[in-house]
Amino acid sequence: NYTDSRSLSNKTLKYIVKPNNDSEQRNTEIIFYLDDSHISDTLYITQLAKTKFITSEKNIEASWVGSPFTVEINENIEFPYNIEIKDDWVHWNEMSKGRVDFSIDYNNKINSSRSTSIIFRSKDKEYIDTLTVFQKAKGGFLNSYLYNKYGNYFMGLDTLTVNFTINGLDISWLRQMMGGYEFYDKGKLRNLNLSDATIIYSSEKRGFLNSDRRNETRKYVTGDNLVSNFERCSYITNIILPNSAKIIDRDAFYECERLENVVFGTGIQEIRDYAFKNCYSLKNINLSDNVITLGKNLFEGCKLEHVTLGNKIESIGDYAFYDSRLIKIDIPDNVISIGENAFVGCWGLSVKLSRNLKQIGNSAFNGCGISELILPDKLITIGNEAFSNNDFVEISIPNSVTTVGKDA
């Protein structure tokens, strides 16, 4: 659709190829044939792309502490380049043919992210391109924010919404408000909404009076978009996680005994080992389709009534639902492996397996009291004692299975 036939004679066909304003080359073909004949021929056309100016990433995201970065330029662009920076917190340091080096200042404005644009022009002004720089806000002011808003009573809050950037120091205060095990002076925060909050990397030390009424210092380490450091908080009951978060870290909510409901942010992709182990009151789990990985011992010891797994999950880790009291689960078709002891102790379990499941680990469903089960046609391996201590009258083993473990 980007060629036009302009004239036709007995000897010549003339075409005009329209300009390609895209950054990718494109291909097409013109087929010639005679009516009522099997004679034909094909002309192949390849049109080169418009020359790219910036060849590297055109969106830069930086932490509040700033960082250097390099922009790679197409070496066919005439040097030197004209550069226009919209704000003075980004600086270009060095320019050479094929690259420009920049640096970003600290963002010392608390709870204020910022963005700017850098415009590149070639020497002859024939080519122009734009790069966007986004810098995250600085955290660490939750304590002063709450004191200014609630005075000395903030430690007694039952419900709190945080909709700004937070770091390790802020999470230490949230831990204290939620009854973190290390604190003598505990709050009673039960409901926490972090849906619009952003967690950033930091390594913060804080002194406090511990549960033995002794002075203590602890380092609270957080990562960008990483949910962590909420383990053993005795009062938290309901929590909504940040939509910007991508990972729930190992032990993130370990032994939060009163935790009943967790709303998982839409961006969560990975939930690491032991994240909710021994959350004895946890009842409902609804994971979005963005979650890919479920770690080991994830919900061990919980009292789950309902679980919905996202459609992108590829594997279920060892001991993931061990002794979780779960009675029903549909395992999405994207899951190809179930780890060892994954559902041990889930007595009375009703389960629908993934149609693409290939491996069932040792003791995966041991002691579940399952009475009916359909094994998928793509299953290859059934581990030792995988279905021991169940209530099957009979079960059909697919022809695809090549390994059946001892006492399976």
PDB file of N, CA and C in Angstrom, residues 67-141:
ATOM      1  N   SER A  67      22.095   9.684  38.908  1.00  0.00           N
ATOM      2  CA  SER A  67      23.020   8.711  38.338  1.00  0.00           C
ATOM      3  C   SER A  67      23.466   9.198  36.964  1.00  0.00           C
ATOM      4  N   PRO A  68      24.647   8.751  36.512  1.00  0.00           N
ATOM      5  CA  PRO A  68      25.056   9.058  35.140  1.00  0.00           C
ATOM      6  C   PRO A  68      24.364   8.122  34.149  1.00  0.00           C
ATOM      7  N   PHE A  69      24.221   8.556  32.929  1.00  0.00           N
ATOM      8  CA  PHE A  69      23.711   7.666  31.885  1.00  0.00           C
ATOM      9  C   PHE A  69      24.255   8.127  30.545  1.00  0.00           C
ATOM     10  N   THR A  70      24.282   7.187  29.608  1.00  0.00           N
ATOM     11  CA  THR A  70      24.828   7.447  28.272  1.00  0.00           C
ATOM     12  C   THR A  70      23.756   7.251  27.221  1.00  0.00           C
ATOM     13  N   VAL A  71      23.693   8.163  26.272  1.00  0.00           N
ATOM     14  CA  VAL A  71      22.781   8.046  25.129  1.00  0.00           C
ATOM     15  C   VAL A  71      23.608   7.708  23.899  1.00  0.00           C
ATOM     16  N   GLU A  72      23.254   6.621  23.237  1.00  0.00           N
ATOM     17  CA  GLU A  72      23.961   6.198  22.033  1.00  0.00           C
ATOM     18  C   GLU A  72      23.293   6.808  20.799  1.00  0.00           C
ATOM     19  N   ILE A  73      24.120   7.395  19.923  1.00  0.00           N
ATOM     20  CA  ILE A  73      23.648   8.094  18.737  1.00  0.00           C
ATOM     21  C   ILE A  73      24.066   7.334  17.487  1.00  0.00           C
ATOM     22  N   ASN A  74      23.190   7.316  16.507  1.00  0.00           N
ATOM     23  CA  ASN A  74      23.518   6.700  15.225  1.00  0.00           C
ATOM     24  C   ASN A  74      24.754   7.378  14.630  1.00  0.00           C
ATOM     25  N   GLU A  75      25.771   6.605  14.329  1.00  0.00           N
ATOM     26  CA  GLU A  75      27.034   7.178  13.861  1.00  0.00           C
ATOM     27  C   GLU A  75      26.926   7.787  12.464  1.00  0.00           C
ATOM     28  N   ASN A  76      25.813   7.565  11.785  1.00  0.00           N
ATOM     29  CA  ASN A  76      25.614   8.201  10.482  1.00  0.00           C
ATOM     30  C   ASN A  76      25.130   9.644  10.612  1.00  0.00           C
ATOM     31  N   ILE A  77      24.734  10.035  11.843  1.00  0.00           N
ATOM     32  CA  ILE A  77      24.292  11.407  12.065  1.00  0.00           C
ATOM     33  C   ILE A  77      25.511  12.322  12.129  1.00  0.00           C
ATOM     34  N   GLU A  78      25.422  13.461  11.441  1.00  0.00           N
ATOM     35  CA  GLU A  78      26.550  14.383  11.381  1.00  0.00           C
ATOM     36  C   GLU A  78      26.870  14.940  12.765  1.00  0.00           C
ATOM     37  N   PHE A  79      28.143  14.947  13.111  1.00  0.00           N
ATOM     38  CA  PHE A  79      28.637  15.408  14.411  1.00  0.00           C
ATOM     39  C   PHE A  79      29.226  16.808  14.259  1.00  0.00           C
ATOM     40  N   PRO A  80      29.117  17.708  15.261  1.00  0.00           N
ATOM     41  CA  PRO A  80      28.517  17.522  16.583  1.00  0.00           C
ATOM     42  C   PRO A  80      26.995  17.658  16.551  1.00  0.00           C
ATOM     43  N   TYR A  81      26.369  17.350  17.707  1.00  0.00           N
ATOM     44  CA  TYR A  81      24.925  17.396  17.818  1.00  0.00           C
ATOM     45  C   TYR A  81      24.504  18.627  18.620  1.00  0.00           C
ATOM     46  N   ASN A  82      23.331  19.096  18.336  1.00  0.00           N
ATOM     47  CA  ASN A  82      22.732  20.172  19.131  1.00  0.00           C
ATOM     48  C   ASN A  82      21.836  19.556  20.190  1.00  0.00           C
ATOM     49  N   ILE A  83      22.041  19.956  21.461  1.00  0.00           N
ATOM     50  CA  ILE A  83      21.308  19.357  22.571  1.00  0.00           C
ATOM     51  C   ILE A  83      20.610  20.463  23.356  1.00  0.00           C
ATOM     52  N   GLU A  84      19.325  20.247  23.613  1.00  0.00           N
ATOM     53  CA  GLU A  84      18.542  21.184  24.420  1.00  0.00           C
ATOM     54  C   GLU A  84      17.934  20.425  25.605  1.00  0.00           C
ATOM     55  N   ILE A  85      18.295  20.830  26.845  1.00  0.00           N
ATOM     56  CA  ILE A  85      17.778  20.201  28.057  1.00  0.00           C
ATOM     57  C   ILE A  85      16.777  21.148  28.699  1.00  0.00           C
ATOM     58  N   LYS A  86      15.574  20.672  28.963  1.00  0.00           N
ATOM     59  CA  LYS A  86      14.500  21.536  29.425  1.00  0.00           C
ATOM     60  C   LYS A  86      14.678  22.003  30.872  1.00  0.00           C
ATOM     61  N   ASP A  87      15.350  21.199  31.728  1.00  0.00           N
ATOM     62  CA  ASP A  87      15.514  21.557  33.141  1.00  0.00           C
ATOM     63  C   ASP A  87      16.975  21.434  33.546  1.00  0.00           C
ATOM     64  N   ASP A  88      17.351  22.185  34.600  1.00  0.00           N
ATOM     65  CA  ASP A  88      18.769  22.280  34.945  1.00  0.00           C
ATOM     66  C   ASP A  88      19.267  21.196  35.891  1.00  0.00           C
ATOM     67  N   TRP A  89      18.437  20.180  36.214  1.00  0.00           N
ATOM     68  CA  TRP A  89      18.899  19.101  37.090  1.00  0.00           C
ATOM     69  C   TRP A  89      19.483  17.926  36.289  1.00  0.00           C
ATOM     70  N   VAL A  90      19.461  18.044  34.967  1.00  0.00           N
ATOM     71  CA  VAL A  90      20.141  17.094  34.079  1.00  0.00           C
ATOM     72  C   VAL A  90      21.233  17.847  33.325  1.00  0.00           C
ATOM     73  N   HIS A  91      22.431  17.258  33.234  1.00  0.00           N
ATOM     74  CA  HIS A  91      23.563  17.927  32.588  1.00  0.00           C
ATOM     75  C   HIS A  91      24.229  16.973  31.598  1.00  0.00           C
ATOM     76  N   TRP A  92      24.657  17.511  30.444  1.00  0.00           N
ATOM     77  CA  TRP A  92      25.478  16.674  29.581  1.00  0.00           C
ATOM     78  C   TRP A  92      26.936  16.972  29.902  1.00  0.00           C
ATOM     79  N   ASN A  93      27.722  15.890  30.057  1.00  0.00           N
ATOM     80  CA  ASN A  93      29.101  15.995  30.526  1.00  0.00           C
ATOM     81  C   ASN A  93      30.117  15.893  29.403  1.00  0.00           C
ATOM     82  N   GLU A  94      29.820  15.012  28.449  1.00  0.00           N
ATOM     83  CA  GLU A  94      30.796  14.779  27.384  1.00  0.00           C
ATOM     84  C   GLU A  94      30.064  14.321  26.132  1.00  0.00           C
ATOM     85  N   MET A  95      30.541  14.813  24.986  1.00  0.00           N
ATOM     86  CA  MET A  95      29.946  14.460  23.710  1.00  0.00           C
ATOM     87  C   MET A  95      31.032  13.956  22.771  1.00  0.00           C
ATOM     88  N   SER A  96      30.768  12.862  22.124  1.00  0.00           N
ATOM     89  CA  SER A  96      31.661  12.347  21.100  1.00  0.00           C
ATOM     90  C   SER A  96      30.800  11.729  20.010  1.00  0.00           C
ATOM     91  N   LYS A  97      31.393  11.418  18.898  1.00  0.00           N
ATOM     92  CA  LYS A  97      30.611  10.853  17.802  1.00  0.00           C
ATOM     93  C   LYS A  97      30.049   9.497  18.231  1.00  0.00           C
ATOM     94  N   GLY A  98      28.745   9.378  18.188  1.00  0.00           N
ATOM     95  CA  GLY A  98      28.100   8.111  18.538  1.00  0.00           C
ATOM     96  C   GLY A  98      27.602   8.035  19.965  1.00  0.00           C
ATOM     97  N   ARG A  99      27.896   9.052  20.823  1.00  0.00           N
ATOM     98  CA  ARG A  99      27.429   8.967  22.206  1.00  0.00           C
ATOM     99  C   ARG A  99      27.472  10.339  22.878  1.00  0.00           C
ATOM    100  N   VAL A 100      26.583  10.487  23.890  1.00  0.00           N
ATOM    101  CA  VAL A 100      26.584  11.671  24.745  1.00  0.00           C
ATOM    102  C   VAL A 100      26.394  11.186  26.183  1.00  0.00           C
ATOM    103  N   ASP A 101      27.242  11.667  27.102  1.00  0.00           N
ATOM    104  CA  ASP A 101      27.176  11.281  28.507  1.00  0.00           C
ATOM    105  C   ASP A 101      26.480  12.369  29.323  1.00  0.00           C
ATOM    106  N   PHE A 102      25.559  11.945  30.193  1.00  0.00           N
ATOM    107  CA  PHE A 102      24.790  12.869  31.030  1.00  0.00           C
ATOM    108  C   PHE A 102      24.938  12.496  32.501  1.00  0.00           C
ATOM    109  N   SER A 103      24.552  13.417  33.378  1.00  0.00           N
ATOM    110  CA  SER A 103      24.444  13.135  34.808  1.00  0.00           C
ATOM    111  C   SER A 103      23.181  13.790  35.347  1.00  0.00           C
ATOM    112  N   ILE A 104      22.662  13.233  36.452  1.00  0.00           N
ATOM    113  CA  ILE A 104      21.426  13.711  37.074  1.00  0.00           C
ATOM    114  C   ILE A 104      21.717  14.107  38.516  1.00  0.00           C
ATOM    115  N   ASP A 105      21.248  15.276  38.934  1.00  0.00           N
ATOM    116  CA  ASP A 105      21.437  15.741  40.307  1.00  0.00           C
ATOM    117  C   ASP A 105      20.577  14.939  41.281  1.00  0.00           C
ATOM    118  N   TYR A 106      20.924  15.040  42.593  1.00  0.00           N
ATOM    119  CA  TYR A 106      20.067  14.505  43.644  1.00  0.00           C
ATOM    120  C   TYR A 106      18.702  15.190  43.580  1.00  0.00           C
ATOM    121  N   ASN A 107      17.658  14.422  43.880  1.00  0.00           N
ATOM    122  CA  ASN A 107      16.328  15.011  44.043  1.00  0.00           C
ATOM    123  C   ASN A 107      16.052  15.145  45.543  1.00  0.00           C
ATOM    124  N   ASN A 108      16.302  16.306  46.093  1.00  0.00           N
ATOM    125  CA  ASN A 108      16.153  16.511  47.533  1.00  0.00           C
ATOM    126  C   ASN A 108      14.751  16.942  47.937  1.00  0.00           C
ATOM    127  N   LYS A 109      13.844  17.006  46.981  1.00  0.00           N
ATOM    128  CA  LYS A 109      12.471  17.371  47.299  1.00  0.00           C
ATOM    129  C   LYS A 109      11.705  16.132  47.727  1.00  0.00           C
ATOM    130  N   ILE A 110      11.322  16.093  48.994  1.00  0.00           N
ATOM    131  CA  ILE A 110      10.623  14.937  49.549  1.00  0.00           C
ATOM    132  C   ILE A 110       9.251  14.788  48.886  1.00  0.00           C
ATOM    133  N   ASN A 111       8.948  13.563  48.495  1.00  0.00           N
ATOM    134  CA  ASN A 111       7.654  13.223  47.900  1.00  0.00           C
ATOM    135  C   ASN A 111       7.352  14.037  46.652  1.00  0.00           C
ATOM    136  N   SER A 112       8.372  14.288  45.846  1.00  0.00           N
ATOM    137  CA  SER A 112       8.157  15.048  44.613  1.00  0.00           C
ATOM    138  C   SER A 112       9.020  14.472  43.498  1.00  0.00           C
ATOM    139  N   SER A 113       8.451  13.560  42.724  1.00  0.00           N
ATOM    140  CA  SER A 113       9.156  13.048  41.552  1.00  0.00           C
ATOM    141  C   SER A 113       9.167  14.129  40.476  1.00  0.00           C
ATOM    142  N   ARG A 114       9.999  13.950  39.452  1.00  0.00           N
ATOM    143  CA  ARG A 114      10.087  14.967  38.412  1.00  0.00           C
ATOM    144  C   ARG A 114      10.503  14.329  37.091  1.00  0.00           C
ATOM    145  N   SER A 115      10.204  15.045  36.010  1.00  0.00           N
ATOM    146  CA  SER A 115      10.576  14.548  34.693  1.00  0.00           C
ATOM    147  C   SER A 115      10.966  15.724  33.808  1.00  0.00           C
ATOM    148  N   THR A 116      11.748  15.444  32.791  1.00  0.00           N
ATOM    149  CA  THR A 116      12.158  16.471  31.850  1.00  0.00           C
ATOM    150  C   THR A 116      12.418  15.838  30.498  1.00  0.00           C
ATOM    151  N   SER A 117      12.679  16.679  29.496  1.00  0.00           N
ATOM    152  CA  SER A 117      12.942  16.197  28.140  1.00  0.00           C
ATOM    153  C   SER A 117      14.287  16.725  27.649  1.00  0.00           C
ATOM    154  N   ILE A 118      14.943  15.915  26.835  1.00  0.00           N
ATOM    155  CA  ILE A 118      16.176  16.323  26.169  1.00  0.00           C
ATOM    156  C   ILE A 118      15.930  16.213  24.665  1.00  0.00           C
ATOM    157  N   ILE A 119      16.147  17.305  23.955  1.00  0.00           N
ATOM    158  CA  ILE A 119      15.911  17.333  22.507  1.00  0.00           C
ATOM    159  C   ILE A 119      17.261  17.293  21.783  1.00  0.00           C
ATOM    160  N   PHE A 120      17.390  16.361  20.859  1.00  0.00           N
ATOM    161  CA  PHE A 120      18.605  16.196  20.063  1.00  0.00           C
ATOM    162  C   PHE A 120      18.326  16.651  18.627  1.00  0.00           C
ATOM    163  N   ARG A 121      19.245  17.427  18.084  1.00  0.00           N
ATOM    164  CA  ARG A 121      19.139  17.825  16.683  1.00  0.00           C
ATOM    165  C   ARG A 121      20.480  17.589  15.994  1.00  0.00           C
ATOM    166  N   SER A 122      20.423  17.133  14.756  1.00  0.00           N
ATOM    167  CA  SER A 122      21.654  16.974  13.991  1.00  0.00           C
ATOM    168  C   SER A 122      22.178  18.335  13.575  1.00  0.00           C
ATOM    169  N   LYS A 123      23.443  18.373  13.189  1.00  0.00           N
ATOM    170  CA  LYS A 123      24.084  19.638  12.821  1.00  0.00           C
ATOM    171  C   LYS A 123      23.346  20.328  11.687  1.00  0.00           C
ATOM    172  N   ASP A 124      22.879  19.542  10.736  1.00  0.00           N
ATOM    173  CA  ASP A 124      22.156  20.127   9.605  1.00  0.00           C
ATOM    174  C   ASP A 124      20.658  20.280   9.884  1.00  0.00           C
ATOM    175  N   LYS A 125      20.238  19.925  11.111  1.00  0.00           N
ATOM    176  CA  LYS A 125      18.856  20.042  11.582  1.00  0.00           C
ATOM    177  C   LYS A 125      17.878  19.173  10.791  1.00  0.00           C
ATOM    178  N   GLU A 126      18.417  18.213  10.050  1.00  0.00           N
ATOM    179  CA  GLU A 126      17.546  17.321   9.285  1.00  0.00           C
ATOM    180  C   GLU A 126      16.895  16.285  10.195  1.00  0.00           C
ATOM    181  N   TYR A 127      17.608  15.870  11.248  1.00  0.00           N
ATOM    182  CA  TYR A 127      17.105  14.845  12.142  1.00  0.00           C
ATOM    183  C   TYR A 127      16.905  15.420  13.534  1.00  0.00           C
ATOM    184  N   ILE A 128      15.817  14.992  14.183  1.00  0.00           N
ATOM    185  CA  ILE A 128      15.498  15.447  15.530  1.00  0.00           C
ATOM    186  C   ILE A 128      14.922  14.283  16.320  1.00  0.00           C
ATOM    187  N   ASP A 129      15.236  14.229  17.603  1.00  0.00           N
ATOM    188  CA  ASP A 129      14.724  13.148  18.447  1.00  0.00           C
ATOM    189  C   ASP A 129      14.621  13.665  19.877  1.00  0.00           C
ATOM    190  N   THR A 130      13.802  13.002  20.682  1.00  0.00           N
ATOM    191  CA  THR A 130      13.560  13.440  22.059  1.00  0.00           C
ATOM    192  C   THR A 130      13.727  12.274  23.019  1.00  0.00           C
ATOM    193  N   LEU A 131      14.362  12.540  24.146  1.00  0.00           N
ATOM    194  CA  LEU A 131      14.548  11.560  25.215  1.00  0.00           C
ATOM    195  C   LEU A 131      13.874  12.099  26.475  1.00  0.00           C
ATOM    196  N   THR A 132      13.194  11.226  27.222  1.00  0.00           N
ATOM    197  CA  THR A 132      12.503  11.611  28.458  1.00  0.00           C
ATOM    198  C   THR A 132      13.230  11.052  29.666  1.00  0.00           C
ATOM    199  N   VAL A 133      13.436  11.886  30.680  1.00  0.00           N
ATOM    200  CA  VAL A 133      14.097  11.478  31.922  1.00  0.00           C
ATOM    201  C   VAL A 133      13.103  11.627  33.065  1.00  0.00           C
ATOM    202  N   PHE A 134      12.916  10.543  33.824  1.00  0.00           N
ATOM    203  CA  PHE A 134      12.040  10.558  35.001  1.00  0.00           C
ATOM    204  C   PHE A 134      12.875  10.240  36.237  1.00  0.00           C
ATOM    205  N   GLN A 135      12.735  11.056  37.285  1.00  0.00           N
ATOM    206  CA  GLN A 135      13.471  10.827  38.530  1.00  0.00           C
ATOM    207  C   GLN A 135      12.492  10.648  39.687  1.00  0.00           C
ATOM    208  N   LYS A 136      12.716   9.585  40.466  1.00  0.00           N
ATOM    209  CA  LYS A 136      11.835   9.268  41.570  1.00  0.00           C
ATOM    210  C   LYS A 136      12.001  10.248  42.724  1.00  0.00           C
ATOM    211  N   ALA A 137      10.972  10.306  43.562  1.00  0.00           N
ATOM    212  CA  ALA A 137      11.003  11.186  44.721  1.00  0.00           C
ATOM    213  C   ALA A 137      11.819  10.563  45.856  1.00  0.00           C
ATOM    214  N   LYS A 138      12.224  11.405  46.774  1.00  0.00           N
ATOM    215  CA  LYS A 138      12.923  10.956  47.976  1.00  0.00           C
ATOM    216  C   LYS A 138      11.898  10.564  49.031  1.00  0.00           C
ATOM    217  N   GLY A 139      12.124   9.460  49.721  1.00  0.00           N
ATOM    218  CA  GLY A 139      11.252   9.038  50.809  1.00  0.00           C
ATOM    219  C   GLY A 139      11.838   9.439  52.152  1.00  0.00           C
ATOM    220  N   GLY A 140      11.274   8.832  53.226  1.00  0.00           N
ATOM    221  CA  GLY A 140      11.847   9.015  54.552  1.00  0.00           C
ATOM    222  C   GLY A 140      11.197  10.082  55.403  1.00  0.00           C
ATOM    223  N   PHE A 141       9.960  10.473  55.093  1.00  0.00           N
ATOM    224  CA  PHE A 141       9.348  11.531  55.892  1.00  0.00           C
ATOM    225  C   PHE A 141       7.992  11.121  56.471  1.00  0.00           C
TER     226      PHE A 141
END
